[in-house]
Coordinates of C-alpha atoms in Angstrom, one line a residue:
A1 CA -36.4 27.8 10.2
G2 CA -32.6 28.6 8.6
L3 CA -30.7 26.8 11.6
I4 CA -33.0 23.7 11.8
Y5 CA -32.9 23.1 8.3
Y6 CA -28.7 23.3 8.6
I7 CA -28.6 21.0 11.3
F8 CA -31.1 18.4 9.2
D9 CA -28.5 19.3 6.1
V10 CA -25.1 18.4 8.0
I11 CA -26.6 15.1 10.0
P12 CA -26.6 13.0 6.6
D13 CA -22.9 14.0 6.2
D14 CA -22.0 13.1 9.4
I15 CA -23.8 9.6 9.3
R16 CA -22.5 9.0 5.5
I17 CA -18.8 9.7 7.4
A18 CA -19.6 7.2 10.1
F19 CA -19.9 4.4 7.5
I20 CA -16.5 5.0 5.7
F21 CA -13.9 3.0 7.5
D22 CA -10.8 3.4 4.5
Q23 CA -9.0 6.3 5.9
T24 CA -8.2 7.8 3.1
E25 CA -11.7 8.1 1.5
K26 CA -13.0 9.4 4.9
A27 CA -10.0 12.3 4.2
K28 CA -11.7 12.9 0.7
V29 CA -15.3 12.9 1.4
K30 CA -14.6 15.6 4.4
I31 CA -12.6 17.8 1.8
E32 CA -16.0 17.6 -0.1
I33 CA -18.4 18.6 3.1
A34 CA -15.8 21.6 3.6
R35 CA -16.6 22.4 -0.5
E36 CA -20.5 22.1 0.1
R37 CA -19.7 24.5 2.9
I38 CA -18.2 27.0 0.6
A39 CA -20.8 27.1 -1.5
E40 CA -23.4 27.4 1.8
I41 CA -21.0 30.7 2.0
E42 CA -21.3 31.7 -1.3
E43 CA -25.0 31.2 -1.4
M44 CA -25.5 33.0 2.6
A45 CA -23.4 36.0 1.0
K46 CA -25.8 36.8 -1.9
R47 CA -28.7 36.4 1.0
K48 CA -26.7 38.7 3.5
N49 CA -27.4 36.2 6.0
S50 CA -23.7 36.5 7.9
D51 CA -25.0 33.9 11.0
A52 CA -25.3 31.0 8.3
M53 CA -21.9 32.5 6.8
E54 CA -20.3 31.9 10.4
T55 CA -21.8 28.5 10.5
A56 CA -21.1 27.3 7.2
R57 CA -17.6 28.8 7.7
S58 CA -16.9 27.2 11.3
E59 CA -18.4 23.7 9.7
H60 CA -16.1 24.1 6.9
N61 CA -12.9 24.6 9.0
K62 CA -14.0 21.9 11.6
Q63 CA -13.8 19.2 8.5
I64 CA -10.6 20.5 7.0
R65 CA -9.0 20.3 10.7
E66 CA -10.4 16.6 10.9
V67 CA -9.0 16.0 7.5
E68 CA -5.2 17.0 9.5
E69 CA -6.1 14.6 12.4
I70 CA -6.7 11.3 10.0
E71 CA -3.9 9.0 9.5
V72 CA -4.7 8.1 5.7
D73 CA -3.0 5.8 3.6
D74 CA -2.7 7.5 0.3
E75 CA -1.6 11.4 1.2
L76 CA -1.1 11.7 -2.5
E77 CA -5.1 11.1 -3.2
V78 CA -5.7 13.7 -0.1
E79 CA -3.4 16.0 -1.6
E80 CA -5.1 16.3 -4.9
E81 CA -8.6 16.7 -3.6
L82 CA -7.0 19.6 -1.2
Q83 CA -5.5 21.2 -4.0
K84 CA -9.0 21.1 -5.8
H85 CA -10.4 22.6 -2.8
I86 CA -8.3 25.5 -2.6
L87 CA -8.4 26.2 -6.0
V88 CA -12.6 26.3 -5.8
L89 CA -11.9 28.6 -2.8
E90 CA -9.7 31.5 -4.6
R91 CA -12.4 31.0 -7.6
V92 CA -15.2 31.7 -5.0
I93 CA -12.8 34.4 -3.2
E94 CA -12.2 36.3 -6.8
R95 CA -16.0 35.9 -7.8
I96 CA -17.0 37.4 -4.1
R97 CA -14.1 40.3 -4.9
T98 CA -15.2 41.3 -8.0
D99 CA -18.5 41.4 -7.1
N100 CA -17.7 45.0 -5.5
N101 CA -20.7 44.3 -2.6
T102 CA -18.9 45.9 0.7
N103 CA -22.2 43.8 2.2
N104 CA -19.7 40.7 1.4
D105 CA -16.5 42.0 3.4
N106 CA -17.4 39.5 6.0
A107 CA -18.2 36.8 3.3
L108 CA -14.5 37.5 2.0
K109 CA -12.9 37.3 5.4
G110 CA -14.4 34.0 6.5
L111 CA -13.5 32.1 2.8
E112 CA -9.9 34.0 3.7
N113 CA -9.8 32.3 6.9
A114 CA -11.0 28.9 5.0
L115 CA -8.6 29.3 2.7
N116 CA -5.9 29.7 4.8
Q117 CA -6.8 26.8 6.8
S118 CA -7.0 24.5 3.9
S119 CA -3.5 25.9 2.9
K120 CA -2.0 24.7 6.3
V121 CA -3.4 21.6 6.1
L122 CA -2.4 21.2 2.6
V123 CA 1.3 21.7 3.9
V124 CA 0.8 19.1 6.9
V125 CA -0.4 16.4 4.4
E126 CA 2.7 16.8 2.4
E127 CA 5.1 16.6 4.9
E128 CA 3.6 13.7 5.9
R129 CA 3.5 12.5 2.3
I130 CA 7.6 13.4 2.5
R131 CA 8.0 11.8 5.8
E132 CA 6.7 8.5 3.9
E133 CA 8.8 9.1 1.1
I134 CA 11.8 9.2 3.8
K135 CA 10.6 6.2 5.8
E136 CA 10.4 4.5 2.5
E137 CA 13.9 5.4 1.4
G138 CA 15.0 4.1 4.6
I139 CA 13.9 0.3 4.5
K140 CA 15.4 0.4 1.2
E141 CA 18.8 1.6 2.3
I142 CA 18.4 -1.4 5.0
K143 CA 17.6 -3.7 2.3
G144 CA 20.7 -2.3 0.3
E145 CA 18.4 -1.0 -2.7
G146 CA 18.2 2.7 -1.6
T147 CA 19.7 6.5 -0.9
P148 CA 22.1 6.1 1.6
E149 CA 21.1 8.3 4.6
S150 CA 23.3 10.6 4.6
E151 CA 22.1 11.8 1.5
R152 CA 18.7 12.0 2.3
V153 CA 16.5 15.0 3.3
I154 CA 15.8 13.9 7.1
S155 CA 15.6 17.3 9.3
E156 CA 12.0 18.5 10.3
R157 CA 12.9 21.6 9.0
E158 CA 14.2 20.4 5.8
I159 CA 10.6 18.3 5.3
K160 CA 8.8 21.5 6.0
E161 CA 10.9 23.7 3.3
E162 CA 10.3 21.0 1.3
A163 CA 6.6 20.7 1.9
E164 CA 6.3 24.6 1.6
E165 CA 8.0 24.5 -1.9
N166 CA 6.1 21.8 -2.9
V167 CA 2.9 23.1 -2.1
E168 CA 4.0 26.3 -4.1
D169 CA 5.0 24.3 -6.9
I170 CA 1.3 22.9 -7.2
R171 CA -0.3 26.2 -6.8
E172 CA 1.4 27.7 -9.9
R173 CA 0.7 24.6 -11.6
I174 CA -3.0 25.3 -10.7
K175 CA -2.6 29.1 -11.1
E176 CA -1.4 27.9 -15.0
R177 CA -3.5 25.1 -15.8
Y178 CA -7.0 27.1 -14.9
G179 CA -5.9 30.5 -14.9
V180 CA -6.6 31.6 -12.0
S181 CA -5.5 35.5 -11.9
Q182 CA -4.5 35.6 -8.3
V183 CA -3.1 32.8 -6.2
I184 CA -4.0 33.5 -2.4
G185 CA -2.5 31.6 0.1
G186 CA 0.9 30.7 -1.2
R187 CA 3.8 32.0 0.3
R188 CA 5.0 35.7 -1.3

């Protein structure tokens, strides 16, 4: 009965997404759906239903992977939604950790996996935002308004390093703003 309910729970999500044509909005809705799956993982942990937990985790990761594949118009909006999502994940992980229930080990592993997946997508979105800034800066330079190319960050390695630093700064701001005792998934 649980699987049938779950199928009917995710079908409306698929229909809802099918009718969203703005790519940024579609990515934000997929993150929202992934966040719903996190709540389901936490609930299934309480009920000790590991099969349903795994199904919800798998659906979470599917939604987050699809966010990475969407070419959005506003990377910053998607980044902000991913940051909120990661904050929710971290708080749920913290609650399950402090629960001291060994039956929650699978839930904890699944949530940590979801956190890693979400963090990777956040870095990819940030890299894309930096690439767009570089492209815009190049257009300004052609028009005589921008920074000369020799002064811009242009290598893939530099883009990745800058994205990771920006994400780490974001994670620290989240930690300070919301008082999260341990920010998981960031660079150490």
